[in-house]
mmCIF file of C-alpha atoms and ligand atoms in Angstrom:
data_model
loop_
_atom_site.group_PDB
_atom_site.id
_atom_site.type_symbol
_atom_site.label_atom_id
_atom_site.label_comp_id
_atom_site.label_asym_id
_atom_site.label_seq_id
_atom_site.Cartn_x
_atom_site.Cartn_y
_atom_site.Cartn_z
ATOM 1 C CA MET A 1 158.008 -6.646 117.664
ATOM 2 C CA GLY A 2 157.852 -3.817 115.371
ATOM 3 C CA LYS A 3 158.981 -0.455 115.966
ATOM 4 C CA ARG A 4 157.091 1.829 118.484
ATOM 5 C CA VAL A 5 156.621 5.596 117.976
ATOM 6 C CA TYR A 6 156.048 8.060 120.769
ATOM 7 C CA ASN A 7 152.469 8.599 120.226
ATOM 8 C CA PHE A 8 151.253 12.047 121.432
ATOM 9 C CA SER A 9 147.715 11.689 120.705
ATOM 10 C CA ALA A 10 145.107 12.831 122.965
ATOM 11 C CA GLY A 11 143.056 9.794 123.412
ATOM 12 C CA PRO A 12 143.282 7.032 122.695
ATOM 13 C CA SER A 13 146.741 7.100 123.724
ATOM 14 C CA MET A 14 149.954 5.200 124.506
ATOM 15 C CA LEU A 15 149.524 2.239 126.867
ATOM 16 C CA PRO A 16 152.348 0.899 129.144
ATOM 17 C CA LEU A 17 154.623 -1.403 126.917
ATOM 18 C CA ASP A 18 154.815 -3.952 129.873
ATOM 19 C CA VAL A 19 150.967 -4.117 129.962
ATOM 20 C CA LEU A 20 150.434 -4.590 126.223
ATOM 21 C CA GLN A 21 153.304 -7.284 126.152
ATOM 22 C CA LYS A 22 151.639 -9.218 129.201
ATOM 23 C CA VAL A 23 148.380 -9.208 127.768
ATOM 24 C CA ALA A 24 149.697 -10.226 124.576
ATOM 25 C CA GLU A 25 151.507 -13.237 126.042
ATOM 26 C CA ARG A 26 148.154 -14.345 127.636
ATOM 27 C CA ILE A 27 145.915 -13.689 124.329
ATOM 28 C CA THR A 28 145.001 -16.992 123.603
ATOM 29 C CA ASP A 29 145.006 -18.452 126.949
ATOM 30 C CA TYR A 30 144.303 -16.439 130.033
ATOM 31 C CA GLU A 31 146.135 -18.056 132.906
ATOM 32 C CA GLY A 32 145.315 -21.778 132.153
ATOM 33 C CA THR A 33 141.591 -21.022 131.146
ATOM 34 C CA GLY A 34 142.307 -21.970 127.608
ATOM 35 C CA MET A 35 140.422 -18.886 126.457
ATOM 36 C CA SER A 36 141.270 -15.145 126.123
ATOM 37 C CA VAL A 37 139.663 -12.721 128.456
ATOM 38 C CA MET A 38 137.870 -11.342 125.051
ATOM 39 C CA GLU A 39 136.237 -15.066 124.727
ATOM 40 C CA MET A 40 135.346 -15.154 128.683
ATOM 41 C CA SER A 41 131.954 -14.999 130.217
ATOM 42 C CA HIS A 42 131.585 -11.953 132.436
ATOM 43 C CA ARG A 43 129.919 -14.458 134.978
ATOM 44 C CA SER A 44 132.865 -16.673 134.973
ATOM 45 C CA LYS A 45 134.820 -17.220 138.237
ATOM 46 C CA ALA A 46 138.275 -16.067 136.164
ATOM 47 C CA PHE A 47 136.465 -12.489 135.130
ATOM 48 C CA ASP A 48 134.992 -12.012 138.483
ATOM 49 C CA LYS A 49 138.500 -11.960 139.934
ATOM 50 C CA ILE A 50 139.428 -9.741 137.161
ATOM 51 C CA ILE A 51 136.727 -6.992 137.874
ATOM 52 C CA GLY A 52 137.288 -7.418 141.577
ATOM 53 C CA ASP A 53 140.930 -6.946 141.745
ATOM 54 C CA ALA A 54 140.724 -4.147 139.140
ATOM 55 C CA GLU A 55 138.273 -2.451 141.580
ATOM 56 C CA SER A 56 140.242 -2.779 144.623
ATOM 57 C CA ASN A 57 143.656 -1.842 143.084
ATOM 58 C CA LEU A 58 142.058 1.367 141.718
ATOM 59 C CA ARG A 59 140.534 1.964 145.334
ATOM 60 C CA THR A 60 144.097 1.315 146.690
ATOM 61 C CA LEU A 61 145.758 3.520 144.131
ATOM 62 C CA MET A 62 143.272 6.335 144.357
ATOM 63 C CA ASN A 63 142.718 6.131 148.396
ATOM 64 C CA VAL A 64 138.896 6.078 147.648
ATOM 65 C CA PRO A 65 137.085 6.047 150.914
ATOM 66 C CA ASP A 66 134.743 3.065 151.796
ATOM 67 C CA ASN A 67 131.633 5.313 151.228
ATOM 68 C CA TYR A 68 132.153 5.797 147.730
ATOM 69 C CA HIS A 69 131.289 3.098 144.906
ATOM 70 C CA ILE A 70 133.593 2.343 142.060
ATOM 71 C CA LEU A 71 131.885 1.598 138.724
ATOM 72 C CA PHE A 72 133.012 0.425 135.403
ATOM 73 C CA LEU A 73 130.713 1.509 132.593
ATOM 74 C CA GLN A 74 130.196 2.278 129.050
ATOM 75 C CA GLY A 75 129.461 5.351 126.836
ATOM 76 C CA GLY A 76 132.370 7.358 127.594
ATOM 77 C CA ALA A 77 132.816 10.523 129.612
ATOM 78 C CA THR A 78 130.184 11.850 127.179
ATOM 79 C CA LEU A 79 127.411 9.807 128.436
ATOM 80 C CA GLN A 80 128.095 11.148 131.851
ATOM 81 C CA PHE A 81 127.362 14.478 130.690
ATOM 82 C CA SER A 82 123.866 13.238 131.089
ATOM 83 C CA MET A 83 124.054 10.435 133.827
ATOM 84 C CA VAL A 84 125.289 12.840 135.981
ATOM 85 C CA PRO A 85 122.268 15.211 135.747
ATOM 86 C CA ILE A 86 119.568 12.405 135.560
ATOM 87 C CA ASN A 87 120.813 10.935 138.707
ATOM 88 C CA LEU A 88 121.774 13.805 140.658
ATOM 89 C CA MET A 89 119.544 17.085 139.513
ATOM 90 C CA ASN A 90 116.610 15.850 141.521
ATOM 91 C CA ARG A 91 116.284 17.807 144.563
ATOM 92 C CA ASN A 92 116.214 21.442 143.532
ATOM 93 C CA HIS A 93 116.640 20.618 139.576
ATOM 94 C CA LYS A 94 119.553 22.958 139.334
ATOM 95 C CA ALA A 95 123.296 22.824 139.095
ATOM 96 C CA ASP A 96 126.133 24.858 138.442
ATOM 97 C CA PHE A 97 128.885 24.620 135.831
ATOM 98 C CA VAL A 98 132.318 26.237 135.266
ATOM 99 C CA VAL A 99 132.882 26.170 131.479
ATOM 100 C CA THR A 100 136.846 26.123 131.008
ATOM 101 C CA GLY A 101 136.591 24.302 127.619
ATOM 102 C CA SER A 102 134.326 22.484 125.209
ATOM 103 C CA PHE A 103 133.967 19.254 127.357
ATOM 104 C CA ALA A 104 132.903 21.538 130.169
ATOM 105 C CA GLY A 105 130.630 23.436 127.772
ATOM 106 C CA LYS A 106 128.993 20.094 126.735
ATOM 107 C CA ALA A 107 128.478 18.941 130.452
ATOM 108 C CA ALA A 108 126.469 22.045 130.969
ATOM 109 C CA GLU A 109 124.491 21.617 127.515
ATOM 110 C CA GLU A 110 123.538 18.261 128.511
ATOM 111 C CA GLY A 111 122.695 19.590 131.915
ATOM 112 C CA ALA A 112 120.203 21.934 130.951
ATOM 113 C CA LYS A 113 118.193 19.250 129.095
ATOM 114 C CA PHE A 114 117.510 17.953 132.770
ATOM 115 C CA GLY A 115 116.878 21.241 134.852
ATOM 116 C CA ALA A 116 118.498 24.700 135.358
ATOM 117 C CA ALA A 117 122.164 24.715 134.112
ATOM 118 C CA ARG A 118 123.885 27.919 135.751
ATOM 119 C CA ILE A 119 126.974 29.079 134.259
ATOM 120 C CA VAL A 120 128.947 30.251 137.320
ATOM 121 C CA ALA A 121 131.972 31.192 135.459
ATOM 122 C CA SER A 122 133.592 30.716 131.799
ATOM 123 C CA SER A 123 137.064 31.531 130.383
ATOM 124 C CA LYS A 124 135.538 31.136 126.664
ATOM 125 C CA GLU A 125 136.320 35.018 126.333
ATOM 126 C CA SER A 126 140.222 34.210 126.101
ATOM 127 C CA ASN A 127 139.609 30.821 124.254
ATOM 128 C CA PHE A 128 139.979 28.864 127.467
ATOM 129 C CA THR A 129 143.574 29.680 128.521
ATOM 130 C CA TYR A 130 142.861 30.016 131.933
ATOM 131 C CA ILE A 131 140.743 28.620 135.206
ATOM 132 C CA PRO A 132 138.775 31.176 136.778
ATOM 133 C CA LYS A 133 139.163 31.725 140.712
ATOM 134 C CA LEU A 134 136.260 31.139 142.569
ATOM 135 C CA THR A 135 135.287 31.102 146.091
ATOM 136 C CA VAL A 136 132.202 29.259 147.856
ATOM 137 C CA SER A 137 130.309 32.525 147.352
ATOM 138 C CA ASP A 138 130.051 32.105 143.613
ATOM 139 C CA PHE A 139 127.904 29.123 144.036
ATOM 140 C CA ASP A 140 124.500 28.586 144.479
ATOM 141 C CA PRO A 141 123.964 26.726 147.878
ATOM 142 C CA GLU A 142 120.929 25.338 146.559
ATOM 143 C CA ALA A 143 122.500 23.898 143.524
ATOM 144 C CA ASP A 144 122.204 19.738 143.309
ATOM 145 C CA TYR A 145 125.871 19.770 142.287
ATOM 146 C CA VAL A 146 128.666 21.825 140.773
ATOM 147 C CA HIS A 147 130.578 20.406 137.756
ATOM 148 C CA ILE A 148 134.060 21.110 136.694
ATOM 149 C CA THR A 149 136.538 19.677 134.150
ATOM 150 C CA TYR A 150 139.510 18.940 136.361
ATOM 151 C CA ASN A 151 142.011 18.720 133.281
ATOM 152 C CA ASN A 152 140.863 20.531 129.849
ATOM 153 C CA THR A 153 142.315 17.934 127.318
ATOM 154 C CA ILE A 154 141.984 20.395 124.388
ATOM 155 C CA TYR A 155 143.002 23.907 125.866
ATOM 156 C CA GLY A 156 145.904 22.503 128.014
ATOM 157 C CA THR A 157 144.705 23.653 131.420
ATOM 158 C CA ARG A 158 144.137 22.271 134.766
ATOM 159 C CA TRP A 159 142.593 23.423 137.814
ATOM 160 C CA PRO A 160 145.342 24.445 140.303
ATOM 161 C CA TYR A 161 143.114 24.253 143.168
ATOM 162 C CA ILE A 162 139.850 22.438 144.038
ATOM 163 C CA PRO A 163 136.921 24.883 144.585
ATOM 164 C CA ASP A 164 135.354 25.251 147.655
ATOM 165 C CA THR A 165 131.644 24.479 146.923
ATOM 166 C CA GLY A 166 130.560 24.417 150.851
ATOM 167 C CA VAL A 167 127.809 21.861 151.250
ATOM 168 C CA VAL A 168 127.293 21.520 147.516
ATOM 169 C CA PRO A 169 128.881 17.968 146.001
ATOM 170 C CA LEU A 170 131.406 18.847 143.692
ATOM 171 C CA VAL A 171 131.417 16.669 140.352
ATOM 172 C CA ALA A 172 134.517 16.243 138.033
ATOM 173 C CA ASP A 173 135.204 14.986 135.005
ATOM 174 C CA VAL A 174 138.843 13.590 135.372
ATOM 175 C CA SER A 175 139.200 11.884 131.944
ATOM 176 C CA SER A 176 142.465 13.266 131.123
ATOM 177 C CA CYS A 177 144.255 13.383 134.435
ATOM 178 C CA ILE A 178 142.872 10.483 136.462
ATOM 179 C CA LEU A 179 145.712 8.685 138.353
ATOM 180 C CA SER A 180 148.232 11.394 136.915
ATOM 181 C CA GLU A 181 148.390 13.125 140.190
ATOM 182 C CA GLU A 182 147.111 12.758 143.713
ATOM 183 C CA ILE A 183 143.528 13.386 144.138
ATOM 184 C CA ASP A 184 141.659 13.921 147.450
ATOM 185 C CA VAL A 185 138.476 11.863 146.345
ATOM 186 C CA SER A 186 136.909 12.577 149.725
ATOM 187 C CA LYS A 187 136.408 16.235 148.410
ATOM 188 C CA PHE A 188 134.159 15.352 145.455
ATOM 189 C CA GLY A 189 130.914 13.794 145.295
ATOM 190 C CA LEU A 190 131.653 12.180 141.952
ATOM 191 C CA LEU A 191 134.357 11.667 139.602
ATOM 192 C CA TYR A 192 134.218 10.143 136.226
ATOM 193 C CA ALA A 193 136.758 9.547 133.546
ATOM 194 C CA GLY A 194 136.789 7.960 129.980
ATOM 195 C CA ALA A 195 139.436 5.291 130.295
ATOM 196 C CA GLN A 196 141.107 5.895 127.007
ATOM 197 C CA LYS A 197 143.513 8.719 127.993
ATOM 198 C CA ASN A 198 145.145 7.461 131.000
ATOM 199 C CA ILE A 199 143.957 3.797 131.717
ATOM 200 C CA ALA A 200 143.008 1.488 129.050
ATOM 201 C CA PRO A 201 141.727 1.223 125.597
ATOM 202 C CA SER A 202 138.566 2.998 124.739
ATOM 203 C CA GLY A 203 135.047 1.627 125.796
ATOM 204 C CA LEU A 204 135.254 1.897 129.415
ATOM 205 C CA THR A 205 134.113 4.596 131.831
ATOM 206 C CA VAL A 206 135.200 4.837 135.334
ATOM 207 C CA VAL A 207 132.773 6.388 138.028
ATOM 208 C CA ILE A 208 133.470 7.066 141.624
ATOM 209 C CA ILE A 209 130.494 8.278 143.498
ATOM 210 C CA ARG A 210 129.596 8.776 147.307
ATOM 211 C CA ASP A 211 126.990 6.642 148.621
ATOM 212 C CA ASP A 212 124.574 9.595 149.751
ATOM 213 C CA LEU A 213 124.292 10.667 145.867
ATOM 214 C CA VAL A 214 122.857 7.277 144.929
ATOM 215 C CA GLY A 215 119.161 6.401 144.677
ATOM 216 C CA ASN A 216 117.628 9.435 143.464
ATOM 217 C CA ALA A 217 117.103 8.821 140.025
ATOM 218 C CA PRO A 218 113.548 9.176 138.756
ATOM 219 C CA LYS A 219 111.216 6.436 138.209
ATOM 220 C CA ASN A 220 111.506 6.535 134.294
ATOM 221 C CA VAL A 221 115.112 6.400 134.055
ATOM 222 C CA PRO A 222 116.604 3.633 131.858
ATOM 223 C CA LEU A 223 117.975 0.864 133.981
ATOM 224 C CA TYR A 224 121.302 1.368 132.461
ATOM 225 C CA LEU A 225 121.614 5.042 133.403
ATOM 226 C CA ASP A 226 120.528 4.547 137.070
ATOM 227 C CA TYR A 227 124.019 4.397 139.361
ATOM 228 C CA GLU A 228 121.730 2.384 141.710
ATOM 229 C CA VAL A 229 121.470 -0.428 139.273
ATOM 230 C CA GLN A 230 125.015 -0.150 138.371
ATOM 231 C CA ILE A 231 125.949 -0.607 141.982
ATOM 232 C CA LYS A 232 123.647 -3.480 142.892
ATOM 233 C CA GLY A 233 124.976 -5.276 139.841
ATOM 234 C CA ARG A 234 128.726 -4.606 140.550
ATOM 235 C CA SER A 235 128.785 -2.984 137.142
ATOM 236 C CA MET A 236 127.794 -6.236 135.541
ATOM 237 C CA TYR A 237 123.834 -5.442 135.285
ATOM 238 C CA ASN A 238 124.541 -6.039 131.757
ATOM 239 C CA THR A 239 127.551 -7.424 129.754
ATOM 240 C CA PRO A 240 130.518 -4.755 130.751
ATOM 241 C CA PRO A 241 133.551 -3.954 128.668
ATOM 242 C CA THR A 242 135.386 -6.829 129.606
ATOM 243 C CA TRP A 243 138.664 -6.516 127.692
ATOM 244 C CA SER A 244 138.897 -3.005 128.635
ATOM 245 C CA ILE A 245 138.532 -3.610 132.244
ATOM 246 C CA TYR A 246 140.913 -6.407 132.416
ATOM 247 C CA VAL A 247 143.623 -4.121 130.570
ATOM 248 C CA ALA A 248 142.744 -1.445 133.209
ATOM 249 C CA GLY A 249 143.443 -4.053 135.823
ATOM 250 C CA GLU A 250 146.864 -4.764 134.498
ATOM 251 C CA VAL A 251 147.801 -0.884 134.282
ATOM 252 C CA PHE A 252 146.577 -0.602 137.936
ATOM 253 C CA LYS A 253 149.010 -3.547 139.110
ATOM 254 C CA LEU A 254 151.633 -2.001 137.022
ATOM 255 C CA LEU A 255 151.124 1.436 138.955
ATOM 256 C CA LEU A 256 151.155 -0.394 142.225
ATOM 257 C CA ARG A 257 154.278 -2.153 141.514
ATOM 258 C CA ASP A 258 155.896 1.134 140.350
ATOM 259 C CA GLY A 259 155.114 3.454 143.619
ATOM 260 C CA GLY A 260 151.369 4.277 143.020
ATOM 261 C CA VAL A 261 150.167 7.705 141.938
ATOM 262 C CA PRO A 262 152.741 9.974 144.098
ATOM 263 C CA GLU A 263 155.568 8.356 142.063
ATOM 264 C CA LYS A 264 153.617 9.021 138.620
ATOM 265 C CA GLU A 265 152.909 12.607 139.880
ATOM 266 C CA LYS A 266 156.534 13.275 140.378
ATOM 267 C CA VAL A 267 157.576 11.972 136.946
ATOM 268 C CA ASN A 268 154.543 13.675 135.241
ATOM 269 C CA ARG A 269 155.532 17.072 136.838
ATOM 270 C CA ARG A 270 159.073 16.394 135.740
ATOM 271 C CA LYS A 271 157.906 15.889 132.172
ATOM 272 C CA ALA A 272 155.786 18.519 131.931
ATOM 273 C CA LYS A 273 158.105 21.118 133.478
ATOM 274 C CA LYS A 274 160.950 20.452 131.027
ATOM 275 C CA LEU A 275 158.520 20.987 128.144
ATOM 276 C CA TYR A 276 157.361 24.169 129.240
ATOM 277 C CA ASP A 277 160.558 25.326 130.320
ATOM 278 C CA TYR A 278 161.997 24.675 126.985
ATOM 279 C CA ILE A 279 159.121 26.333 125.247
ATOM 280 C CA ASP A 280 159.245 29.410 127.535
ATOM 281 C CA ALA A 281 162.843 29.884 126.823
ATOM 282 C CA SER A 282 162.633 29.395 123.153
ATOM 283 C CA ARG A 283 162.758 31.895 120.211
ATOM 284 C CA ILE A 284 159.929 30.547 118.177
ATOM 285 C CA TYR A 285 157.158 28.831 120.443
ATOM 286 C CA THR A 286 154.716 29.935 122.859
ATOM 287 C CA ALA A 287 152.167 28.084 125.320
ATOM 288 C CA PRO A 288 148.868 30.267 125.419
ATOM 289 C CA ALA A 289 147.889 28.545 128.825
ATOM 290 C CA ALA A 290 148.288 30.913 132.120
ATOM 291 C CA ALA A 291 151.453 29.451 133.858
ATOM 292 C CA GLU A 292 149.746 28.583 137.026
ATOM 293 C CA ASP A 293 146.997 26.769 135.184
ATOM 294 C CA ARG A 294 149.110 24.661 132.758
ATOM 295 C CA SER A 295 148.195 21.045 132.498
ATOM 296 C CA PHE A 296 150.778 18.264 133.165
ATOM 297 C CA MET A 297 148.842 16.030 130.717
ATOM 298 C CA ASN A 298 148.379 18.127 127.575
ATOM 299 C CA ALA A 299 150.614 20.862 126.740
ATOM 300 C CA VAL A 300 149.218 23.161 123.889
ATOM 301 C CA PHE A 301 151.872 25.162 122.013
ATOM 302 C CA GLY A 302 152.431 26.813 118.707
ATOM 303 C CA THR A 303 154.804 29.246 116.703
ATOM 304 C CA GLY A 304 151.918 31.553 115.911
ATOM 305 C CA ASN A 305 152.186 30.787 112.140
ATOM 306 C CA ALA A 306 149.769 28.034 111.227
ATOM 307 C CA ASP A 307 152.209 27.473 107.912
ATOM 308 C CA LEU A 308 155.088 26.681 110.303
ATOM 309 C CA ASP A 309 152.850 24.663 112.821
ATOM 310 C CA GLU A 310 151.602 22.310 109.724
ATOM 311 C CA LYS A 311 155.338 21.781 108.806
ATOM 312 C CA PHE A 312 156.207 21.210 112.474
ATOM 313 C CA VAL A 313 153.456 18.337 112.814
ATOM 314 C CA ALA A 314 154.322 16.847 109.458
ATOM 315 C CA LYS A 315 158.076 16.755 110.243
ATOM 316 C CA ALA A 316 157.291 15.377 113.716
ATOM 317 C CA GLN A 317 155.237 12.372 112.332
ATOM 318 C CA GLY A 318 158.161 11.514 109.855
ATOM 319 C CA GLU A 319 160.477 11.260 112.945
ATOM 320 C CA GLY A 320 158.353 9.121 115.038
ATOM 321 C CA LEU A 321 156.747 11.836 117.155
ATOM 322 C CA ILE A 322 152.907 10.967 116.248
ATOM 323 C CA ASP A 323 149.574 12.959 116.318
ATOM 324 C CA ILE A 324 151.081 16.154 117.757
ATOM 325 C CA GLY A 325 148.613 18.535 115.728
ATOM 326 C CA GLY A 326 146.670 20.575 118.032
ATOM 327 C CA HIS A 327 142.866 20.298 118.241
ATOM 328 C CA ARG A 328 140.844 21.554 115.188
ATOM 329 C CA SER A 329 139.439 24.135 117.409
ATOM 330 C CA VAL A 330 142.684 25.655 118.632
ATOM 331 C CA GLY A 331 145.217 24.835 116.121
ATOM 332 C CA GLY A 332 148.918 24.645 116.631
ATOM 333 C CA MET A 333 150.437 21.524 118.629
ATOM 334 C CA ARG A 334 149.130 19.674 121.423
ATOM 335 C CA ALA A 335 151.589 17.089 123.137
ATOM 336 C CA SER A 336 149.674 14.890 125.084
ATOM 337 C CA ILE A 337 152.108 13.317 127.719
ATOM 338 C CA TYR A 338 150.057 11.016 129.644
ATOM 339 C CA ASN A 339 151.234 8.438 132.228
ATOM 340 C CA ALA A 340 152.328 5.794 129.841
ATOM 341 C CA MET A 341 154.447 8.395 127.381
ATOM 342 C CA PRO A 342 158.181 7.698 128.816
ATOM 343 C CA GLU A 343 160.259 10.568 130.014
ATOM 344 C CA GLU A 344 162.440 9.704 126.848
ATOM 345 C CA GLY A 345 159.343 10.477 124.686
ATOM 346 C CA VAL A 346 159.542 14.080 125.994
ATOM 347 C CA ASP A 347 163.136 14.337 125.553
ATOM 348 C CA ALA A 348 162.886 13.201 121.988
ATOM 349 C CA LEU A 349 160.273 15.953 121.324
ATOM 350 C CA ILE A 350 162.354 18.616 123.178
ATOM 351 C CA ALA A 351 165.247 17.691 120.831
ATOM 352 C CA PHE A 352 163.249 17.599 117.779
ATOM 353 C CA MET A 353 161.783 21.067 118.815
ATOM 354 C CA ARG A 354 165.199 22.556 119.228
ATOM 355 C CA GLN A 355 166.504 21.394 115.954
ATOM 356 C CA PHE A 356 163.185 22.725 114.275
ATOM 357 C CA GLU A 357 163.706 25.935 115.991
ATOM 358 C CA ASP A 358 167.166 26.295 114.446
ATOM 359 C CA GLU A 359 166.136 25.480 111.184
ATOM 360 C CA ASN A 360 163.229 28.006 111.191
ATOM 361 C CA ILE A 361 164.326 30.863 113.041
HETATM 362 C C1 PLP V 401 138.170 12.651 126.103
HETATM 363 C C2 PLP V 401 137.398 13.442 126.934
HETATM 364 C C3 PLP V 401 135.897 13.606 126.773
HETATM 365 C C4 PLP V 401 135.190 12.740 126.164
HETATM 366 O O1 PLP V 401 135.286 11.479 126.380
HETATM 367 P P1 PLP V 401 134.462 10.189 125.548
HETATM 368 O O2 PLP V 401 134.898 9.041 126.643
HETATM 369 O O3 PLP V 401 134.888 10.341 124.064
HETATM 370 O O4 PLP V 401 133.187 10.447 125.740
HETATM 371 C C5 PLP V 401 135.314 14.204 127.815
HETATM 372 N N1 PLP V 401 135.939 14.883 128.976
HETATM 373 C C6 PLP V 401 137.418 15.201 128.865
HETATM 374 C C7 PLP V 401 137.901 16.107 129.892
HETATM 375 C C8 PLP V 401 138.045 14.553 128.125
HETATM 376 O O5 PLP V 401 139.367 14.567 127.964
#
C-alpha cells in the first residue's frame, strides 16, 4: 500500500482506512457473489441487503423516528436546493431562509424559482462569520418551511442551537456535519446531505423526510424529483448510486462498531478544540468565526497576510498535509476535519503550524 496523507479537503474528503481496505479486499468478489458491487444489479438479492442494511444502520445511528423516511438519491445537496421547494412549497407558496453562507444563499435562490423566498436573516455583511440569533417570532408562521445550513463548510460556522420555528417545518442542509454530532431528527421536517464530506464517495445524497411532508408535489414534477416516488421505490425507482451506497453502508457499520455518533462527537469536539485553542493562543494565526459559532468540521483560519497564507498552504502540502487552502471566496486556510480525519492528523497539523509560526514570526 502506498503512503497515506492527511487530506484536509472540504469534499470529497477522507474515508476511514478500515473501510477502504475492506472494500478493496472485496473489489472483485463481494461475499462469494463472484462479482464486484460495482457490477451488481440493483435488483439483486445481494444489493437489496446492502441498501436495506445501510438504511436500517443509518436509522439506528441517527435515532431516526419511524415516521421519517430515509432516501439515497443523486444530484448532491445542490439538487435538494430545488427538490425541497418543489415538494414542500405547495401550501402557501412561500418559505423562510437564513443565509449563513454561500450554500444557504443558493438554497434561497433556488427556492425563489418556486415561490416567495424570504431572507429572514443573513450574516453576509460580516462575510458570514456568525450565526444569527433567532426566535420563533422571526419566522413567518405561514411559511411552508424554514431552511438553514447547519454547518457552513466554506466559512467554518455551525448553528450552536436549533431555531424554534413553531409549527413550521425546519429543513436543514447537514452535508458537512451529518453523523459528526448528535442531531435530534424529530426537531426537523427534512434533513439532507451530500455524502462526500462525512459518509461516502460522491454521487450519493441522503435525505431524511417526515412522512406528513410527502405527497404534495405538483402534477408536473419530474418523477425523479418527487419524494413520494422515491419512497415508494425504496430509493430504487431508477438505478441508484450503488457503489456509494455500499461504501456508505460500510461507514455506518464501522461507526456502530466504534460507539456510534456520541463517541464520534466526543472525538470531533476534542479535535476541533485543540486546533482552535492553538490558533487563539498563537501569535500569527486568527480564526474569523465567532467563538460560539465555530464549526467542529471545518476550521477556517489565516495569518492575515495572503502571501504568507500561500506559503503555508504550499509548505503544508509538501509535508503531507493536503488541500488546506481556504475556499476561493474566503482565502487563508481551511482544515476540514471530518469524522475520518484521525486525531493524529490534527496533531500533525498543529505541530506543522507551530513550526511555521516559529519560522515566520
Ligand atoms: C458541499 C456542500 C454542498 C454542495 O454539495 P453538492 O453535493 O456538491 O451539491 C451544499 N451544502 C453544503 C453545506 C455543503 O457542504
